[in-house]
Coordinates of C-alpha atoms and ligand atoms in Angstrom, one line a residue:
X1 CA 0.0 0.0 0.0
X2 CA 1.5 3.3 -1.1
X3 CA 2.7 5.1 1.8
X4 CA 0.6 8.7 2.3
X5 CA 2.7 11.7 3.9
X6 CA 1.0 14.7 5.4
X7 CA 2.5 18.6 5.5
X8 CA 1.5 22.0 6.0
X9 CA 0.3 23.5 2.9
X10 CA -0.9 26.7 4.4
X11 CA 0.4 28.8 7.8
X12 CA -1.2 31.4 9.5
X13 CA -1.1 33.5 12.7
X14 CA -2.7 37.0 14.5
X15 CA -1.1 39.0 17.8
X16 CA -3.7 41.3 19.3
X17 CA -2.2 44.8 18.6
X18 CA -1.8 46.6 22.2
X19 CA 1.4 45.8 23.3
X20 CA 2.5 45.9 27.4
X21 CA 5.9 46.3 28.0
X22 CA 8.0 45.0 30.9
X23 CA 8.5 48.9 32.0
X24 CA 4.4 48.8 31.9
X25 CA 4.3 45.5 33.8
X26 CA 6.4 47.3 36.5
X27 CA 4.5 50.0 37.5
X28 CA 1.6 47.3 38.7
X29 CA 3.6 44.4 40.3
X30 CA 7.4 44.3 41.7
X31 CA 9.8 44.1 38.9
X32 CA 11.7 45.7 36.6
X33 CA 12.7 45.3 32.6
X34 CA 16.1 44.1 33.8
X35 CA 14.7 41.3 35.6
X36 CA 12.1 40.1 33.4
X37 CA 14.8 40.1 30.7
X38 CA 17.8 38.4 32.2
X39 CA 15.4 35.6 34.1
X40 CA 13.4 35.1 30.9
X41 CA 14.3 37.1 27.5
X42 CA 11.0 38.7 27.3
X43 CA 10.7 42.6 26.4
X44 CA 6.8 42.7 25.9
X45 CA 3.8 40.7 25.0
X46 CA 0.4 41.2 23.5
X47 CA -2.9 41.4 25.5
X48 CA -6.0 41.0 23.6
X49 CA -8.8 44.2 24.0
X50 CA -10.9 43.3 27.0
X51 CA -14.0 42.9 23.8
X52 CA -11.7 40.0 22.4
X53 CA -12.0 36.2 22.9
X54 CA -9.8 33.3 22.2
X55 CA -12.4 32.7 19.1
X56 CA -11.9 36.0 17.8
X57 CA -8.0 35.9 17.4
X58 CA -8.1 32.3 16.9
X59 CA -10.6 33.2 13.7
X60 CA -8.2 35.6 12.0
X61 CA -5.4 33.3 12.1
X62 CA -7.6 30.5 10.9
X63 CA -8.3 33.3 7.8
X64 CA -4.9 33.8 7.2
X65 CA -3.7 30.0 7.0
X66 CA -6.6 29.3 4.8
X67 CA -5.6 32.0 2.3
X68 CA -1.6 30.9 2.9
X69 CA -2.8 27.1 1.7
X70 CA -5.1 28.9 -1.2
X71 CA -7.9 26.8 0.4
X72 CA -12.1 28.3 1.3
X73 CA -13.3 27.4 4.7
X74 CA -15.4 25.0 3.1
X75 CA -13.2 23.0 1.8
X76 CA -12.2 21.8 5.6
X77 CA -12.9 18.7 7.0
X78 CA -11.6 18.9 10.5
X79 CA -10.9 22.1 12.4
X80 CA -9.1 20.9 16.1
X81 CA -7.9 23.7 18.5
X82 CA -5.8 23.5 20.6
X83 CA -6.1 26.0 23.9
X84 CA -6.5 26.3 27.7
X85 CA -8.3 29.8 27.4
X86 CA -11.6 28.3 25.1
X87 CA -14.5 31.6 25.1
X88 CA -16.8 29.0 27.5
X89 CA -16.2 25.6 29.3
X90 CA -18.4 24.1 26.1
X91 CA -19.7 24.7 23.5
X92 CA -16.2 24.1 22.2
X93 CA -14.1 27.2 20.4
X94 CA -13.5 25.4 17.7
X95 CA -16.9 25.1 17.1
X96 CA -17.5 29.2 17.5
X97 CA -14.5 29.4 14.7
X98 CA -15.9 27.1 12.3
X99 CA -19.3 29.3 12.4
X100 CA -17.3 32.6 12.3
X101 CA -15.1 31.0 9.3
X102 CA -18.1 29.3 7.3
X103 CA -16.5 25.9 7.1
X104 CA -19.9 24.6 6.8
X105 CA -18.7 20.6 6.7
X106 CA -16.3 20.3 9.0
X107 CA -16.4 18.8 12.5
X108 CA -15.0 20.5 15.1
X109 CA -13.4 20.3 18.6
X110 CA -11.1 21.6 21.0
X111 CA -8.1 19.7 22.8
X112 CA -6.4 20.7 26.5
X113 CA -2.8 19.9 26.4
X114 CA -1.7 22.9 27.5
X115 CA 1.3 24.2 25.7
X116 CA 2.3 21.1 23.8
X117 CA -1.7 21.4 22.6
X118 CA -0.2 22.4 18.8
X119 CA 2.3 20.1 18.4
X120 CA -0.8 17.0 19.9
X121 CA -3.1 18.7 17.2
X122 CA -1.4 18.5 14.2
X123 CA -0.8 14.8 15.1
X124 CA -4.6 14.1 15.6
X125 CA -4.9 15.7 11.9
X126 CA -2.0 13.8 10.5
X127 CA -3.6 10.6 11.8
X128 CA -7.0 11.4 10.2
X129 CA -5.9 11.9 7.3
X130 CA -3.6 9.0 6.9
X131 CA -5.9 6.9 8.0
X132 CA -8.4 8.5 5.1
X133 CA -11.2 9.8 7.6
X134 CA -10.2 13.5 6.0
X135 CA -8.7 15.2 3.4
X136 CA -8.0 18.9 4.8
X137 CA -7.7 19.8 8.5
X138 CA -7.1 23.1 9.9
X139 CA -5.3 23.0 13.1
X140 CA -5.1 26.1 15.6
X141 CA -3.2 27.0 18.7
X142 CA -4.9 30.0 20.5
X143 CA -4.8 31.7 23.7
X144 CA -5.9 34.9 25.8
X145 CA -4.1 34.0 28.8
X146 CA -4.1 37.4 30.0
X147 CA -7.9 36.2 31.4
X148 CA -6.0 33.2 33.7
X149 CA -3.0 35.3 35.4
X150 CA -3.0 37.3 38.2
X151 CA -2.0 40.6 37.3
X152 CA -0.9 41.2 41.4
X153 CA 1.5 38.1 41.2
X154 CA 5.1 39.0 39.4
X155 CA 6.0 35.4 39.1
X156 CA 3.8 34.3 36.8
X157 CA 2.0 37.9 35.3
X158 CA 4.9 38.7 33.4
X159 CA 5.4 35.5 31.7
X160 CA 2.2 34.9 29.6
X161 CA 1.1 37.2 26.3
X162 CA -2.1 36.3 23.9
X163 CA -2.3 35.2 20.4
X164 CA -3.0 32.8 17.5
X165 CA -1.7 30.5 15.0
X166 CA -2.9 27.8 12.7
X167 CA -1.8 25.3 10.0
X168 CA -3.9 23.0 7.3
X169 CA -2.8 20.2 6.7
X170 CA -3.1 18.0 3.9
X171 CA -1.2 14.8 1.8
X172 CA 1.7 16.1 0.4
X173 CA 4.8 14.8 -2.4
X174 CA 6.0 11.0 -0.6
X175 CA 9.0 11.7 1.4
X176 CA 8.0 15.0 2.6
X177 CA 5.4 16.5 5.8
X178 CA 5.7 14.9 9.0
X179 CA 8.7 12.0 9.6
X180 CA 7.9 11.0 13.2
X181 CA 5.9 12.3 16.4
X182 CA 6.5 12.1 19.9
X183 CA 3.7 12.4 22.2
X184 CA 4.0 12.2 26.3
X185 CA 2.3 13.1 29.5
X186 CA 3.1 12.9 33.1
X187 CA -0.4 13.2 35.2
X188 CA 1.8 12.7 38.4
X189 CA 3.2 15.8 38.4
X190 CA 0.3 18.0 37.2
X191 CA 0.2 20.4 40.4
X192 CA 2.9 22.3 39.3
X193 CA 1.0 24.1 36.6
X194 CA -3.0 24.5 37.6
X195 CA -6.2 27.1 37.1
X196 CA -7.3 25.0 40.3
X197 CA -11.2 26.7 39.9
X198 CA -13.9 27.0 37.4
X199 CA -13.8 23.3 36.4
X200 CA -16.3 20.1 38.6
X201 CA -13.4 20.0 41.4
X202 CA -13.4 23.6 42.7
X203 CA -17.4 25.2 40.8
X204 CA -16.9 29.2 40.9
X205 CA -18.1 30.3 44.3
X206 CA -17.5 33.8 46.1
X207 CA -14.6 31.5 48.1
X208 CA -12.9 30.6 44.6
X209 CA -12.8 34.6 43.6
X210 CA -11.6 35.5 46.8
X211 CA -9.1 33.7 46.9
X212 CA -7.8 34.0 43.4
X213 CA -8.1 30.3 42.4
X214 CA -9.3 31.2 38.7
X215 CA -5.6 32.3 38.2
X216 CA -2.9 30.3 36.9
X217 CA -0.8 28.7 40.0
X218 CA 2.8 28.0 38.8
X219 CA 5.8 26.0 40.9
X220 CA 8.0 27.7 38.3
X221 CA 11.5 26.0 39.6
X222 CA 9.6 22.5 39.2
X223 CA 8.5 23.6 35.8
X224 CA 12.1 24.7 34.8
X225 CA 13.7 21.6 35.9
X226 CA 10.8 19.6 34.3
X227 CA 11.2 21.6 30.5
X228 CA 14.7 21.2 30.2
X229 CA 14.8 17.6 31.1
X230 CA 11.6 16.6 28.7
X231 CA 12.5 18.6 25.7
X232 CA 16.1 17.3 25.5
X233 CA 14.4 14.0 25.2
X234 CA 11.3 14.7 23.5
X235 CA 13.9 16.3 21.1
X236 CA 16.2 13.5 20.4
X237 CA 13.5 10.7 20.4
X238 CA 11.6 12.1 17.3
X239 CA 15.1 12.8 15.3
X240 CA 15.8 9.2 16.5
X241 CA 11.9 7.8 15.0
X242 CA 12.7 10.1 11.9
X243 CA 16.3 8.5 11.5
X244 CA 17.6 12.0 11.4
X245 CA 21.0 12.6 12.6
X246 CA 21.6 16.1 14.7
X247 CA 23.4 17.6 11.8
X248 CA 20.7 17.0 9.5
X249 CA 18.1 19.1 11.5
X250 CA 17.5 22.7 10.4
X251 CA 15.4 25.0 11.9
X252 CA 14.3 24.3 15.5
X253 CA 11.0 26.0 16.8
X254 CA 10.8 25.2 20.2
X255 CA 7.8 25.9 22.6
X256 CA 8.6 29.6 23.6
X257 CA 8.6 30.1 27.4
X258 CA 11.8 31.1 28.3
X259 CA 15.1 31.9 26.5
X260 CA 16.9 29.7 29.3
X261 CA 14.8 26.5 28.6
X262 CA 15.3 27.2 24.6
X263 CA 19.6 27.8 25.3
X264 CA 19.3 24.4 26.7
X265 CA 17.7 22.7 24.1
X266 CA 19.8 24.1 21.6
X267 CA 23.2 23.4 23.3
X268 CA 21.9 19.4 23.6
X269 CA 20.5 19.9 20.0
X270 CA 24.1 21.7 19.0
X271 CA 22.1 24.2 16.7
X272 CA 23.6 27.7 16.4
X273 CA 21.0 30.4 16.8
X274 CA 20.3 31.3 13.3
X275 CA 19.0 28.2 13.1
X276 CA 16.0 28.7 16.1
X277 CA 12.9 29.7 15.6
X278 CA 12.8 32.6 19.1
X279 CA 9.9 35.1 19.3
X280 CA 9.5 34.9 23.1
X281 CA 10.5 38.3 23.2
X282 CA 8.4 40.1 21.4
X283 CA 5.4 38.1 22.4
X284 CA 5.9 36.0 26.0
X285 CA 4.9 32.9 26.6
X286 CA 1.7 32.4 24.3
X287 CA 1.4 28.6 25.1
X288 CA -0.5 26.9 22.4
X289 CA -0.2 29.8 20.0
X290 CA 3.7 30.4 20.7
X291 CA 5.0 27.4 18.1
X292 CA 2.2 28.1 15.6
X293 CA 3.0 31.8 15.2
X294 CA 6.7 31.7 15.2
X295 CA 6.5 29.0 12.3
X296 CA 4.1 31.3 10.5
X297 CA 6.9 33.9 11.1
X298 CA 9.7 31.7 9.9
X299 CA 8.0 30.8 6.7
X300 CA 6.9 34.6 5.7
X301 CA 10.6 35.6 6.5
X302 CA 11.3 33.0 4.1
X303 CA 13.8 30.9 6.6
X304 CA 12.2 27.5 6.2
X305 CA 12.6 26.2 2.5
X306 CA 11.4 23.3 1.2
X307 CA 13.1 20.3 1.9
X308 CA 14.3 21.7 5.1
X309 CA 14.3 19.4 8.3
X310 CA 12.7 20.7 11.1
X311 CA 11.8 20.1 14.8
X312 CA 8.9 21.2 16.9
X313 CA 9.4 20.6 20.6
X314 CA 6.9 21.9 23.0
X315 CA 6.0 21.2 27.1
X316 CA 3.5 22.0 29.4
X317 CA 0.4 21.7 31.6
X318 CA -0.6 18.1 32.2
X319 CA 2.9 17.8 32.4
X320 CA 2.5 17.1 28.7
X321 CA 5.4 17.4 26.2
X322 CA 5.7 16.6 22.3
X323 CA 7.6 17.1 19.4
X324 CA 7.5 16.5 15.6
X325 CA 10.2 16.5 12.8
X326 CA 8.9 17.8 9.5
X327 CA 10.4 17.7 6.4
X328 CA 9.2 21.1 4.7
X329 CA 7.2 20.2 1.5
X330 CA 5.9 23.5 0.2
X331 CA 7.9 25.8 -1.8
X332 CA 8.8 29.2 -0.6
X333 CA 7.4 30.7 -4.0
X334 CA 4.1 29.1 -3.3
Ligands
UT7_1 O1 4.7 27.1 29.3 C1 5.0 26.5 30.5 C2 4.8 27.6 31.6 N1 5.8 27.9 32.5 C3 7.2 27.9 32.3 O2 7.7 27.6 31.3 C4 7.9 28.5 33.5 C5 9.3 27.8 33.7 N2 10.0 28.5 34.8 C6 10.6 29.7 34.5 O3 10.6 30.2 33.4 C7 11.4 30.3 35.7 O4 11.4 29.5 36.8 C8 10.8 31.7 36.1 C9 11.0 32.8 35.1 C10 9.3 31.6 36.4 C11 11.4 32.2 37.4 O5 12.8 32.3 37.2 P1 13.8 31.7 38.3 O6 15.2 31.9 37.9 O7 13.4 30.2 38.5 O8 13.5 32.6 39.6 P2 12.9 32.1 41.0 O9 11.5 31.7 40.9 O10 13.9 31.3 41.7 O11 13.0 33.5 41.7 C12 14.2 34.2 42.0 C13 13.8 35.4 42.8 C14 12.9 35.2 43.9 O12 13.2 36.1 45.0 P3 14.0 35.5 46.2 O13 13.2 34.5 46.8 O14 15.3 35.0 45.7 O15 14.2 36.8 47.1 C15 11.5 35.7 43.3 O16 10.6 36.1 44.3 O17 13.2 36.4 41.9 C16 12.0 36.8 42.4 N3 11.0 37.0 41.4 C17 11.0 38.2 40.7 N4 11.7 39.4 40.9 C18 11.4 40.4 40.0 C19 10.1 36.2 40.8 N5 9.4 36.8 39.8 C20 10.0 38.1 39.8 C21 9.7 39.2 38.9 N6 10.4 40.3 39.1 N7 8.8 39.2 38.0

């Protein structure tokens, strides 16, 4: 049976416009620019306007991958996003998009991986269509975490910026689109990164809001510790499954949550920085969106040409982690 390969045929992405800077962020909590930047490589992020849900940025990026892969919303057969700030706890956001997009005959649903969520989406899409269910699958990473932290808490406030990316995917040339996958989760660590209320353990109550439980709680040492350990290995497993060699690898677009955690990978990975997708600075820690959009910013600056081999590595809540090597099938002139 022939073998069928899958790659991104179309990229697209969208950053709310107001930008907050780290000089901003210190006039409301205790901190300053130097801090922020030496302890994380962030300069500023974007915050969606307080009118704006994850749907509504998660829509235009959706828009601009379809245009990028030449594509009309109904031509889409599967539309998964992947995000841990949905609009509501159902119906799904993927749903709200595929009404706000017109993709009239696809199904839709959302997945909660955190901020490996991409990187587990596209391999949902990949396995549907290799397994023939679909032709053409839209995958989106999107996320208005500025609604989850708690703008009186510096360690975690200054961390996390809103925004959106998506991919289609469809077959592609044989040889090219994704080589291997590498999916993983640790439940017994899962404390380390919570929104402990607003879900069926901890229902919103006046208690919850008091007590700012419908933030995000971070052990960010344990979360450190845990990133650079997992996407080392994450990292070298799917080159491994891909039978890719380090120098064969290319561009490297790691999960973007601190410039520490991405040094790390790159010294195991021994990629020189020209070679590493980094955006973390201009936009934060964007968790699902954050791979997603600095792809989509890769590929319009025309730094990932065809043929190239690269690796997506991302970790988060869950503890989750996953990567993907892809060998890039669509021309640059496309
Ligand atoms: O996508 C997954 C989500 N999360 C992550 O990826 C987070 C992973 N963890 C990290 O990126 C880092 O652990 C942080 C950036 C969160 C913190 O960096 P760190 O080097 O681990 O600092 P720390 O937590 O050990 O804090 C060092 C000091 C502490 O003060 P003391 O106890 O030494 O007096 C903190 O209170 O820095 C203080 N601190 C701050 N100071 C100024 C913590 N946050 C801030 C801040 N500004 N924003």
């Amino acid at each position: 049976m022939k073998n069928i390969c899958v790659g991104i045929s179309g990229v697209g992405s969208y950053v709310p416009e107001k930008i907050v800077t780290n000089h901003d962020l210190s006039k409301i909590v205790e901190t300053s620019n130097e801090w922020i930047i030496e302890r994380t490589g962030i300069h500023e992020r974007r915050i969606a306007d307080d009118d704006m849900a994850t749907s509504d940025i998660a829509t235009k990026a959706a828009i601009n991958a379809l245009e990028d892969a030449r594509l009309r919303p109904e031509d889409i057969d599967l539309i998964i996003v992947a995000t841990v700030t949905a609009d509501h706890a159902f119906p799904s956001t993927a749903c709200i998009i595929q009404k706000n997009i017109g993709a009239v005959k696809a199904a839709a649903f959302d997945i909660s991986v955190g901020c490996s969520g991409f990187v587990y989406g596209l391999s949902i899409g990949e396995n549907f269509i290799k397994s023939g269910t679909y032709d053409k699958v839209l995958v989106i990473g999107a996320e208005t975490l500025s609604r989850v932290v708690d703008w009186q808490e510096r360690n975690t406030c200054v961390l996390f910026g809103d925004g959106a990316g998506a991919c289609v995917l469809e077959k592609c040339e044989e040889g090219f689109g994704i080589l291997s996958i590498e999916l993983g989760s640790d439940g017994s660590n899962g404390e380390v990164l919570v929104q402990p209320a607003g879900g069926s353990r901890l229902p919103a109550s006046m208690d919850t809001v008091e007590n700012r439980l419908h933030f995000i709680k971070m052990d960010g040492k344990e979360v450190f510790k845990f990133a650079v350990r997992v996407m080392e290995r994450a990292s070298t497993n799917a080159l491994e499954k891909a039978n890719l060699q380090l120098g064969d690898l290319d561009f490297l677009v790691p999960h973007q949550a601190n410039m520490r955690i991405i040094d790390a990978a790159a010294k195991k990975l021994k990629l020189e920085k020209d070679r590493i997708c980094v955006n973390l600075n201009k936009y934060g820690n964007m968790s699902s969106a954050s791979i997603p959009v600095a792809l989509d910013e890769a590929v319009k600056d025309n730094k990932i040409n065809k043929g190239d081999n690269i690796l997506l590595v991302a970790f988060g809540a869950g503890l989750t982690w996953a990567s993907m090597t892809i060998k890039w099938s669509r021309r640059e002139d496309r």
